[in-house]
């Protein structure tokens, strides 16, 4: 699955100006023989997989089903009624009964189950007594006569509601070009919502074959995981029967029914690939289809295994809670993550579509063909898909320098993993809400970061061969983290588990401190990094990691690279007597922060930061900012350091700088804001003046994106009147002729004009929202409505988030954006408090959770107290450690304000 708003983009969103205009500042700172053998494996009952008692869960766990009855095959028939928003269903589940039992327990919730009947091989059949347990989302079937071991078929009839909560089997609506509203039905089952569509063994290791039949209105179209086996008309209905799926988990099943239109298929090997959209949007599918084709080809080659399905459809759904969902053969997307107009989109918008499409395709193997055994191993799916999306997009568009911008993802992971309330990548999961809370920056970005570190440590070819070994060994089955290490260790001939366990099973990451003695001995010390001091925490300071450390030593005018594996708290390294400078974390792949003794930092700076690679400059400033927030570096030293980056022209490095300025903007008093604005203008202005407003011949996409983001920062954070006037002029030009302005600049024009806008501008942007030509343009204008300053306008936006006017896939993010707007945060917080019950009822769960992330912007002591009171009094649980993490991030902001407020004011006086 992909989050609705990419976490790696959250760092940039603070200055974002329109790509999302969404400030959820997560960063306080921040081949053919295989075909034959796999086909055979798919139809065989695996030996010892589900029934492996050594690895089976404790059957006393209320959230785990007993393992003595195991599904092999589901024959599903569903009849959705889009008008009545209801569906009727019937299923026959072929089961293996391992020992005699008079009870079958499976998952179901919000279903009306009317009959359940079991039939054995002998032809005997018996009706079950049905009892539903809503709290545990289970259905108990009891039989008067105990069932004997062997194979039997359970047939159930049931019905349910096509809900509006964007989970299970749900309804989505859209308006056609004439303004008429249409309904469609779609599914979102991950993590535990297949049970809302049909009674099932809804755990990832109960893999089975699915044979789906959809009974629909003849004017509609149906898509599911596999090709259509037959289509017939009967009783005024179209009966669409789909081919058998491979053996797979329930959370990957999908049905989509509506007026949807496909592109012409392109053949990737034997796989027909199509994109689907509601009528009128097919022209926005080309870019997505290109990266879908390129990444599918890339993955077949990388994994050395053909795509496991019989076709691949990518479908844009108008209402969609997450970013996308990797249902095998029927991947669903929110429109912004799949449909895009190449000509009018920003580089960031194109990159987002490429990332998400590549990510979901990577899952067809990692996740769908081989699946984690349980949700604690979710990182195996998601970290891998995130890592593979980078590889595939980098191979497709090397000029995008995707691994450079991966630094922003790594930084997002650092910002949460530096909290005492972080968690290990692999973390116990019981209840469904805890499974939902696992879809976070630690699973995706930290997971992908440590995989990248391992790949660079053991070598990319060895790593790839280990991945191939793992996939072949566990195809059509489930696996755990240790299985991956076994494969990688076997191929690498290295003790991979010993190296990786510290990164996967313990929370946090190391701060590596470098000191040098007068006798030229380098001492490298590791300790767990944290933003808040030890006295405020209970975290262990004795944690150790095995750190693959790459170091560049310059001596006598020559540079050399040293590789070490740090295992101890202190490591001493003799340096050549004529050493000039030392850089730790060369190339920047390591998942640790570096803190240099002042002399070492001076030598790096004096040698010239332009001699460092992009990722090295990125880490230098990002680590400096983090150590500043942690109180290990004076804020004034950090602010001086930012002055060394005036000539910087990399968008990622600038993302760190602007993120830190936004952080200061949140903690500063109203009286000091003009001085901060002047400081920002001093830092950003030279680059804006140099880059100008229009692209130059031969300029890279990345520079175009940087221009847009710097203009936006100067217009908003810098509050520069000259930029604001020019933005207004250029926006008028753009309205007359959209091709007259580079697309990468447009979001910053919109953001700057919203920042200074009045009711007339609000109405104008609202009209542009209504008539937007692309999903990206729609989002740009939607989020602009959170960026105004006048209270009356922000009140209008807030009211619309719960009026049903704004889709619930977006509404919580809009509230969060206003929480992040320093002119609207108190208003938005009061609105959240007053409307919590309604929001809790209306918004998708993960949207509500992300909305609450906005509280970290409420960085005043009074607001912090109020926030803590509210969540404690209401006993609100966002699942996992989510709320704890938000509250700690808020504490860090307030702590920074209390510690640095006066010093910051004095420092900034010089810029007034
Ligand atoms: Zn994913």
PDB file of C-alpha atoms in Angstrom, residues 288-523:
ATOM      1  CA  UNK A 288       1.377   6.152 -15.771  1.00  0.00           C
ATOM      2  CA  UNK A 289       1.227   3.489 -18.466  1.00  0.00           C
ATOM      3  CA  UNK A 290       4.810   4.258 -19.513  1.00  0.00           C
ATOM      4  CA  UNK A 291       6.261   3.809 -16.030  1.00  0.00           C
ATOM      5  CA  UNK A 292       3.998   0.794 -15.406  1.00  0.00           C
ATOM      6  CA  UNK A 293       5.393  -0.888 -18.531  1.00  0.00           C
ATOM      7  CA  UNK A 294       8.986   0.102 -17.781  1.00  0.00           C
ATOM      8  CA  UNK A 295       8.885  -1.012 -14.156  1.00  0.00           C
ATOM      9  CA  UNK A 296       7.134  -4.321 -14.917  1.00  0.00           C
ATOM     10  CA  UNK A 297       9.882  -5.125 -17.428  1.00  0.00           C
ATOM     11  CA  UNK A 298      12.533  -4.027 -14.932  1.00  0.00           C
ATOM     12  CA  UNK A 299      11.152  -6.211 -12.140  1.00  0.00           C
ATOM     13  CA  UNK A 300      10.816  -9.353 -14.284  1.00  0.00           C
ATOM     14  CA  UNK A 301      14.500  -8.952 -15.043  1.00  0.00           C
ATOM     15  CA  UNK A 302      15.636  -7.988 -11.525  1.00  0.00           C
ATOM     16  CA  UNK A 303      13.680 -10.706  -9.721  1.00  0.00           C
ATOM     17  CA  UNK A 304      14.386 -13.276 -12.450  1.00  0.00           C
ATOM     18  CA  UNK A 305      10.772 -14.442 -12.123  1.00  0.00           C
ATOM     19  CA  UNK A 306       7.913 -13.679 -14.545  1.00  0.00           C
ATOM     20  CA  UNK A 307       5.029 -11.492 -13.343  1.00  0.00           C
ATOM     21  CA  UNK A 308       2.874 -13.902 -11.305  1.00  0.00           C
ATOM     22  CA  UNK A 309      -0.595 -12.861 -12.572  1.00  0.00           C
ATOM     23  CA  UNK A 310      -2.386 -13.377 -15.895  1.00  0.00           C
ATOM     24  CA  UNK A 311      -2.987  -9.651 -16.626  1.00  0.00           C
ATOM     25  CA  UNK A 312      -2.311  -6.338 -14.948  1.00  0.00           C
ATOM     26  CA  UNK A 313      -4.869  -3.578 -14.574  1.00  0.00           C
ATOM     27  CA  UNK A 314      -4.179  -0.250 -12.823  1.00  0.00           C
ATOM     28  CA  UNK A 315      -7.377   1.540 -11.834  1.00  0.00           C
ATOM     29  CA  UNK A 316      -7.892   5.153 -10.706  1.00  0.00           C
ATOM     30  CA  UNK A 317     -10.696   5.343  -8.111  1.00  0.00           C
ATOM     31  CA  UNK A 318     -12.231   8.793  -7.371  1.00  0.00           C
ATOM     32  CA  UNK A 319     -12.483   8.055  -3.617  1.00  0.00           C
ATOM     33  CA  UNK A 320      -9.504   6.224  -2.212  1.00  0.00           C
ATOM     34  CA  UNK A 321      -8.153   6.328   1.341  1.00  0.00           C
ATOM     35  CA  UNK A 322      -4.501   5.512   0.744  1.00  0.00           C
ATOM     36  CA  UNK A 323      -2.272   6.323  -2.250  1.00  0.00           C
ATOM     37  CA  UNK A 324      -2.570   2.950  -3.960  1.00  0.00           C
ATOM     38  CA  UNK A 325      -3.138  -0.736  -3.170  1.00  0.00           C
ATOM     39  CA  UNK A 326      -1.239  -3.684  -4.645  1.00  0.00           C
ATOM     40  CA  UNK A 327      -4.161  -6.067  -5.280  1.00  0.00           C
ATOM     41  CA  UNK A 328      -2.655  -8.735  -7.518  1.00  0.00           C
ATOM     42  CA  UNK A 329      -3.535  -7.920 -11.129  1.00  0.00           C
ATOM     43  CA  UNK A 330      -5.953  -5.118 -10.154  1.00  0.00           C
ATOM     44  CA  UNK A 331      -3.969  -2.351  -8.508  1.00  0.00           C
ATOM     45  CA  UNK A 332      -6.140   0.502  -7.288  1.00  0.00           C
ATOM     46  CA  UNK A 333      -5.016   4.140  -7.003  1.00  0.00           C
ATOM     47  CA  UNK A 334      -6.256   7.487  -5.904  1.00  0.00           C
ATOM     48  CA  UNK A 335      -6.448   9.579  -9.070  1.00  0.00           C
ATOM     49  CA  UNK A 336      -3.539  11.879  -8.191  1.00  0.00           C
ATOM     50  CA  UNK A 337      -1.183   8.881  -7.915  1.00  0.00           C
ATOM     51  CA  UNK A 338      -1.954   7.476 -11.403  1.00  0.00           C
ATOM     52  CA  UNK A 339      -3.483  10.068 -13.737  1.00  0.00           C
ATOM     53  CA  UNK A 340      -1.329  13.012 -14.721  1.00  0.00           C
ATOM     54  CA  UNK A 341      -0.862  15.392 -17.635  1.00  0.00           C
ATOM     55  CA  UNK A 342       2.792  15.326 -18.559  1.00  0.00           C
ATOM     56  CA  UNK A 343       2.762  18.812 -20.045  1.00  0.00           C
ATOM     57  CA  UNK A 344       1.219  20.702 -17.156  1.00  0.00           C
ATOM     58  CA  UNK A 345       2.547  18.682 -14.202  1.00  0.00           C
ATOM     59  CA  UNK A 346       5.475  19.654 -12.017  1.00  0.00           C
ATOM     60  CA  UNK A 347       8.499  17.420 -11.777  1.00  0.00           C
ATOM     61  CA  UNK A 348       7.408  16.471  -8.265  1.00  0.00           C
ATOM     62  CA  UNK A 349       3.960  15.418  -9.459  1.00  0.00           C
ATOM     63  CA  UNK A 350       5.435  13.236 -12.212  1.00  0.00           C
ATOM     64  CA  UNK A 351       7.923  11.721  -9.791  1.00  0.00           C
ATOM     65  CA  UNK A 352       5.106  10.929  -7.369  1.00  0.00           C
ATOM     66  CA  UNK A 353       3.158   8.993 -10.050  1.00  0.00           C
ATOM     67  CA  UNK A 354       6.321   7.170 -11.170  1.00  0.00           C
ATOM     68  CA  UNK A 355       7.196   6.244  -7.583  1.00  0.00           C
ATOM     69  CA  UNK A 356       3.771   4.933  -6.666  1.00  0.00           C
ATOM     70  CA  UNK A 357       3.274   2.956  -9.884  1.00  0.00           C
ATOM     71  CA  UNK A 358       6.735   1.360  -9.577  1.00  0.00           C
ATOM     72  CA  UNK A 359       6.110   0.684  -5.875  1.00  0.00           C
ATOM     73  CA  UNK A 360       2.853  -1.177  -6.493  1.00  0.00           C
ATOM     74  CA  UNK A 361       4.340  -3.187  -9.365  1.00  0.00           C
ATOM     75  CA  UNK A 362       7.258  -4.203  -7.115  1.00  0.00           C
ATOM     76  CA  UNK A 363       4.658  -5.623  -4.704  1.00  0.00           C
ATOM     77  CA  UNK A 364       3.413  -8.128  -7.293  1.00  0.00           C
ATOM     78  CA  UNK A 365       6.419 -10.210  -6.245  1.00  0.00           C
ATOM     79  CA  UNK A 366       7.364  -8.756  -2.878  1.00  0.00           C
ATOM     80  CA  UNK A 367       4.097  -8.932  -0.963  1.00  0.00           C
ATOM     81  CA  UNK A 368       1.809 -10.750  -3.374  1.00  0.00           C
ATOM     82  CA  UNK A 369       3.869 -13.752  -4.537  1.00  0.00           C
ATOM     83  CA  UNK A 370       5.749 -13.924  -1.220  1.00  0.00           C
ATOM     84  CA  UNK A 371       3.861 -12.431   1.726  1.00  0.00           C
ATOM     85  CA  UNK A 372       4.777 -11.661   5.318  1.00  0.00           C
ATOM     86  CA  UNK A 373       3.427 -14.275   7.738  1.00  0.00           C
ATOM     87  CA  UNK A 374       1.829 -11.671   9.968  1.00  0.00           C
ATOM     88  CA  UNK A 375       1.518  -7.894  10.214  1.00  0.00           C
ATOM     89  CA  UNK A 376       4.592  -7.530  12.446  1.00  0.00           C
ATOM     90  CA  UNK A 377       6.544  -8.352   9.281  1.00  0.00           C
ATOM     91  CA  UNK A 378       4.802  -5.693   7.196  1.00  0.00           C
ATOM     92  CA  UNK A 379       8.146  -3.950   6.707  1.00  0.00           C
ATOM     93  CA  UNK A 380       9.240  -6.880   4.532  1.00  0.00           C
ATOM     94  CA  UNK A 381       6.551  -5.907   2.026  1.00  0.00           C
ATOM     95  CA  UNK A 382       6.715  -2.169   2.282  1.00  0.00           C
ATOM     96  CA  UNK A 383      10.399  -1.450   2.802  1.00  0.00           C
ATOM     97  CA  UNK A 384      11.173  -3.687  -0.136  1.00  0.00           C
ATOM     98  CA  UNK A 385       8.591  -2.128  -2.407  1.00  0.00           C
ATOM     99  CA  UNK A 386       9.924   1.316  -1.445  1.00  0.00           C
ATOM    100  CA  UNK A 387      13.521   0.247  -2.111  1.00  0.00           C
ATOM    101  CA  UNK A 388      12.535  -1.392  -5.418  1.00  0.00           C
ATOM    102  CA  UNK A 389      10.519   1.622  -6.554  1.00  0.00           C
ATOM    103  CA  UNK A 390      13.721   3.658  -6.227  1.00  0.00           C
ATOM    104  CA  UNK A 391      15.739   1.136  -8.245  1.00  0.00           C
ATOM    105  CA  UNK A 392      13.121   0.983 -10.997  1.00  0.00           C
ATOM    106  CA  UNK A 393      12.548   4.746 -11.300  1.00  0.00           C
ATOM    107  CA  UNK A 394      16.315   5.354 -11.182  1.00  0.00           C
ATOM    108  CA  UNK A 395      16.773   2.858 -14.046  1.00  0.00           C
ATOM    109  CA  UNK A 396      13.926   4.496 -16.011  1.00  0.00           C
ATOM    110  CA  UNK A 397      14.978   8.136 -15.522  1.00  0.00           C
ATOM    111  CA  UNK A 398      18.620   8.299 -14.372  1.00  0.00           C
ATOM    112  CA  UNK A 399      18.536  12.071 -14.893  1.00  0.00           C
ATOM    113  CA  UNK A 400      16.059  12.367 -12.021  1.00  0.00           C
ATOM    114  CA  UNK A 401      18.852  11.286  -9.630  1.00  0.00           C
ATOM    115  CA  UNK A 402      16.312   9.440  -7.563  1.00  0.00           C
ATOM    116  CA  UNK A 403      18.826   8.180  -5.001  1.00  0.00           C
ATOM    117  CA  UNK A 404      19.783  11.784  -4.238  1.00  0.00           C
ATOM    118  CA  UNK A 405      16.210  12.661  -3.376  1.00  0.00           C
ATOM    119  CA  UNK A 406      15.953   9.454  -1.334  1.00  0.00           C
ATOM    120  CA  UNK A 407      17.854  11.452   1.286  1.00  0.00           C
ATOM    121  CA  UNK A 408      14.583  13.237   1.984  1.00  0.00           C
ATOM    122  CA  UNK A 409      12.927   9.874   2.732  1.00  0.00           C
ATOM    123  CA  UNK A 410      15.756   8.874   5.006  1.00  0.00           C
ATOM    124  CA  UNK A 411      15.451  12.203   6.797  1.00  0.00           C
ATOM    125  CA  UNK A 412      11.740  11.612   7.361  1.00  0.00           C
ATOM    126  CA  UNK A 413      12.582   8.248   8.974  1.00  0.00           C
ATOM    127  CA  UNK A 414      15.275   9.831  11.156  1.00  0.00           C
ATOM    128  CA  UNK A 415      12.823  12.414  12.444  1.00  0.00           C
ATOM    129  CA  UNK A 416      10.490   9.765  13.912  1.00  0.00           C
ATOM    130  CA  UNK A 417      13.202   7.276  14.823  1.00  0.00           C
ATOM    131  CA  UNK A 418      14.946   9.939  16.919  1.00  0.00           C
ATOM    132  CA  UNK A 419      11.969   9.896  19.312  1.00  0.00           C
ATOM    133  CA  UNK A 420      11.898   7.902  22.524  1.00  0.00           C
ATOM    134  CA  UNK A 421       8.446   6.796  21.398  1.00  0.00           C
ATOM    135  CA  UNK A 422       9.750   5.286  18.181  1.00  0.00           C
ATOM    136  CA  UNK A 423       9.450   1.521  17.693  1.00  0.00           C
ATOM    137  CA  UNK A 424      11.620  -1.139  16.079  1.00  0.00           C
ATOM    138  CA  UNK A 425      10.934  -1.674  12.371  1.00  0.00           C
ATOM    139  CA  UNK A 426       9.521  -5.087  13.259  1.00  0.00           C
ATOM    140  CA  UNK A 427       7.081  -4.662  16.100  1.00  0.00           C
ATOM    141  CA  UNK A 428       4.373  -6.838  17.712  1.00  0.00           C
ATOM    142  CA  UNK A 429       0.878  -6.495  16.207  1.00  0.00           C
ATOM    143  CA  UNK A 430      -2.351  -7.889  17.612  1.00  0.00           C
ATOM    144  CA  UNK A 431      -5.476  -5.800  17.033  1.00  0.00           C
ATOM    145  CA  UNK A 432      -6.443  -4.510  13.553  1.00  0.00           C
ATOM    146  CA  UNK A 433      -5.869  -0.869  14.556  1.00  0.00           C
ATOM    147  CA  UNK A 434      -2.291  -1.755  15.462  1.00  0.00           C
ATOM    148  CA  UNK A 435      -1.841  -3.385  12.053  1.00  0.00           C
ATOM    149  CA  UNK A 436      -3.151  -0.165  10.467  1.00  0.00           C
ATOM    150  CA  UNK A 437      -0.697   1.906  12.505  1.00  0.00           C
ATOM    151  CA  UNK A 438       2.224  -0.069  11.021  1.00  0.00           C
ATOM    152  CA  UNK A 439       1.852   1.833   7.734  1.00  0.00           C
ATOM    153  CA  UNK A 440       4.268   4.511   8.826  1.00  0.00           C
ATOM    154  CA  UNK A 441       7.583   6.125   8.091  1.00  0.00           C
ATOM    155  CA  UNK A 442       9.480   3.472  10.054  1.00  0.00           C
ATOM    156  CA  UNK A 443       8.049   0.592   8.016  1.00  0.00           C
ATOM    157  CA  UNK A 444       8.559   2.306   4.671  1.00  0.00           C
ATOM    158  CA  UNK A 445      11.377   4.810   4.864  1.00  0.00           C
ATOM    159  CA  UNK A 446      13.524   3.430   7.674  1.00  0.00           C
ATOM    160  CA  UNK A 447      13.029  -0.064   6.258  1.00  0.00           C
ATOM    161  CA  UNK A 448      14.066   1.026   2.762  1.00  0.00           C
ATOM    162  CA  UNK A 449      17.016   3.007   4.184  1.00  0.00           C
ATOM    163  CA  UNK A 450      18.489   0.044   6.041  1.00  0.00           C
ATOM    164  CA  UNK A 451      17.978  -2.156   2.960  1.00  0.00           C
ATOM    165  CA  UNK A 452      19.870   0.404   0.891  1.00  0.00           C
ATOM    166  CA  UNK A 453      22.651   0.430   3.498  1.00  0.00           C
ATOM    167  CA  UNK A 454      22.826  -3.389   3.366  1.00  0.00           C
ATOM    168  CA  UNK A 455      22.758  -3.427  -0.445  1.00  0.00           C
ATOM    169  CA  UNK A 456      25.653  -1.000  -0.590  1.00  0.00           C
ATOM    170  CA  UNK A 457      27.519  -3.000   2.072  1.00  0.00           C
ATOM    171  CA  UNK A 458      27.270  -6.450   0.432  1.00  0.00           C
ATOM    172  CA  UNK A 459      27.121  -5.239  -3.195  1.00  0.00           C
ATOM    173  CA  UNK A 460      24.153  -4.743  -5.471  1.00  0.00           C
ATOM    174  CA  UNK A 461      24.581  -7.972  -7.494  1.00  0.00           C
ATOM    175  CA  UNK A 462      24.947 -10.140  -4.385  1.00  0.00           C
ATOM    176  CA  UNK A 463      21.935  -8.403  -2.883  1.00  0.00           C
ATOM    177  CA  UNK A 464      19.838  -9.007  -6.018  1.00  0.00           C
ATOM    178  CA  UNK A 465      20.824 -12.687  -6.110  1.00  0.00           C
ATOM    179  CA  UNK A 466      19.864 -13.043  -2.446  1.00  0.00           C
ATOM    180  CA  UNK A 467      16.468 -11.500  -3.179  1.00  0.00           C
ATOM    181  CA  UNK A 468      15.975 -13.948  -6.075  1.00  0.00           C
ATOM    182  CA  UNK A 469      16.856 -16.861  -3.794  1.00  0.00           C
ATOM    183  CA  UNK A 470      14.345 -15.655  -1.192  1.00  0.00           C
ATOM    184  CA  UNK A 471      11.518 -15.204  -3.704  1.00  0.00           C
ATOM    185  CA  UNK A 472      12.062 -18.633  -5.281  1.00  0.00           C
ATOM    186  CA  UNK A 473      12.204 -20.327  -1.886  1.00  0.00           C
ATOM    187  CA  UNK A 474       8.925 -18.807  -0.665  1.00  0.00           C
ATOM    188  CA  UNK A 475       6.852 -18.265  -3.836  1.00  0.00           C
ATOM    189  CA  UNK A 476       3.085 -18.673  -3.196  1.00  0.00           C
ATOM    190  CA  UNK A 477       3.844 -18.844   0.520  1.00  0.00           C
ATOM    191  CA  UNK A 478       4.717 -16.650   3.475  1.00  0.00           C
ATOM    192  CA  UNK A 479       8.021 -15.711   4.997  1.00  0.00           C
ATOM    193  CA  UNK A 480       9.573 -13.942   7.956  1.00  0.00           C
ATOM    194  CA  UNK A 481      12.455 -11.514   8.268  1.00  0.00           C
ATOM    195  CA  UNK A 482      14.890 -14.294   9.177  1.00  0.00           C
ATOM    196  CA  UNK A 483      14.110 -16.048   5.883  1.00  0.00           C
ATOM    197  CA  UNK A 484      15.322 -13.008   3.971  1.00  0.00           C
ATOM    198  CA  UNK A 485      18.549 -12.821   5.989  1.00  0.00           C
ATOM    199  CA  UNK A 486      19.123 -16.552   5.400  1.00  0.00           C
ATOM    200  CA  UNK A 487      18.932 -16.050   1.630  1.00  0.00           C
ATOM    201  CA  UNK A 488      21.021 -12.864   1.615  1.00  0.00           C
ATOM    202  CA  UNK A 489      23.598 -14.383   4.024  1.00  0.00           C
ATOM    203  CA  UNK A 490      23.837 -17.545   1.903  1.00  0.00           C
ATOM    204  CA  UNK A 491      24.614 -15.618  -1.272  1.00  0.00           C
ATOM    205  CA  UNK A 492      26.771 -12.966   0.436  1.00  0.00           C
ATOM    206  CA  UNK A 493      28.656 -15.566   2.524  1.00  0.00           C
ATOM    207  CA  UNK A 494      28.452 -13.058   5.361  1.00  0.00           C
ATOM    208  CA  UNK A 495      26.653 -13.040   8.740  1.00  0.00           C
ATOM    209  CA  UNK A 496      23.769 -10.856   7.567  1.00  0.00           C
ATOM    210  CA  UNK A 497      21.429 -11.557  10.549  1.00  0.00           C
ATOM    211  CA  UNK A 498      24.053 -10.374  13.058  1.00  0.00           C
ATOM    212  CA  UNK A 499      24.463  -7.176  11.092  1.00  0.00           C
ATOM    213  CA  UNK A 500      20.781  -6.496  10.485  1.00  0.00           C
ATOM    214  CA  UNK A 501      19.073  -7.561  13.723  1.00  0.00           C
ATOM    215  CA  UNK A 502      20.130  -4.369  15.502  1.00  0.00           C
ATOM    216  CA  UNK A 503      18.569  -2.252  12.768  1.00  0.00           C
ATOM    217  CA  UNK A 504      15.327  -4.240  12.556  1.00  0.00           C
ATOM    218  CA  UNK A 505      14.599  -5.347  16.104  1.00  0.00           C
ATOM    219  CA  UNK A 506      15.742  -2.408  18.198  1.00  0.00           C
ATOM    220  CA  UNK A 507      14.316   1.106  18.108  1.00  0.00           C
ATOM    221  CA  UNK A 508      16.283   4.194  17.158  1.00  0.00           C
ATOM    222  CA  UNK A 509      19.569   4.672  15.369  1.00  0.00           C
ATOM    223  CA  UNK A 510      23.128   5.685  16.280  1.00  0.00           C
ATOM    224  CA  UNK A 511      24.692   9.093  16.486  1.00  0.00           C
ATOM    225  CA  UNK A 512      28.319   8.656  15.435  1.00  0.00           C
ATOM    226  CA  UNK A 513      30.605  11.234  17.004  1.00  0.00           C
ATOM    227  CA  UNK A 514      34.044  11.878  15.542  1.00  0.00           C
ATOM    228  CA  UNK A 515      36.927  13.369  17.539  1.00  0.00           C
ATOM    229  CA  UNK A 516      40.586  13.573  16.718  1.00  0.00           C
ATOM    230  CA  UNK A 517      43.509  13.661  19.174  1.00  0.00           C
ATOM    231  CA  UNK A 518      46.648  15.795  18.805  1.00  0.00           C
ATOM    232  CA  UNK A 519      48.487  12.564  17.866  1.00  0.00           C
ATOM    233  CA  UNK A 520      46.201  12.162  14.836  1.00  0.00           C
ATOM    234  CA  UNK A 521      44.093   9.378  16.295  1.00  0.00           C
ATOM    235  CA  UNK A 522      40.456   9.422  15.249  1.00  0.00           C
ATOM    236  CA  UNK A 523      37.965   8.267  17.857  1.00  0.00           C
TER     237      UNK A 523
END
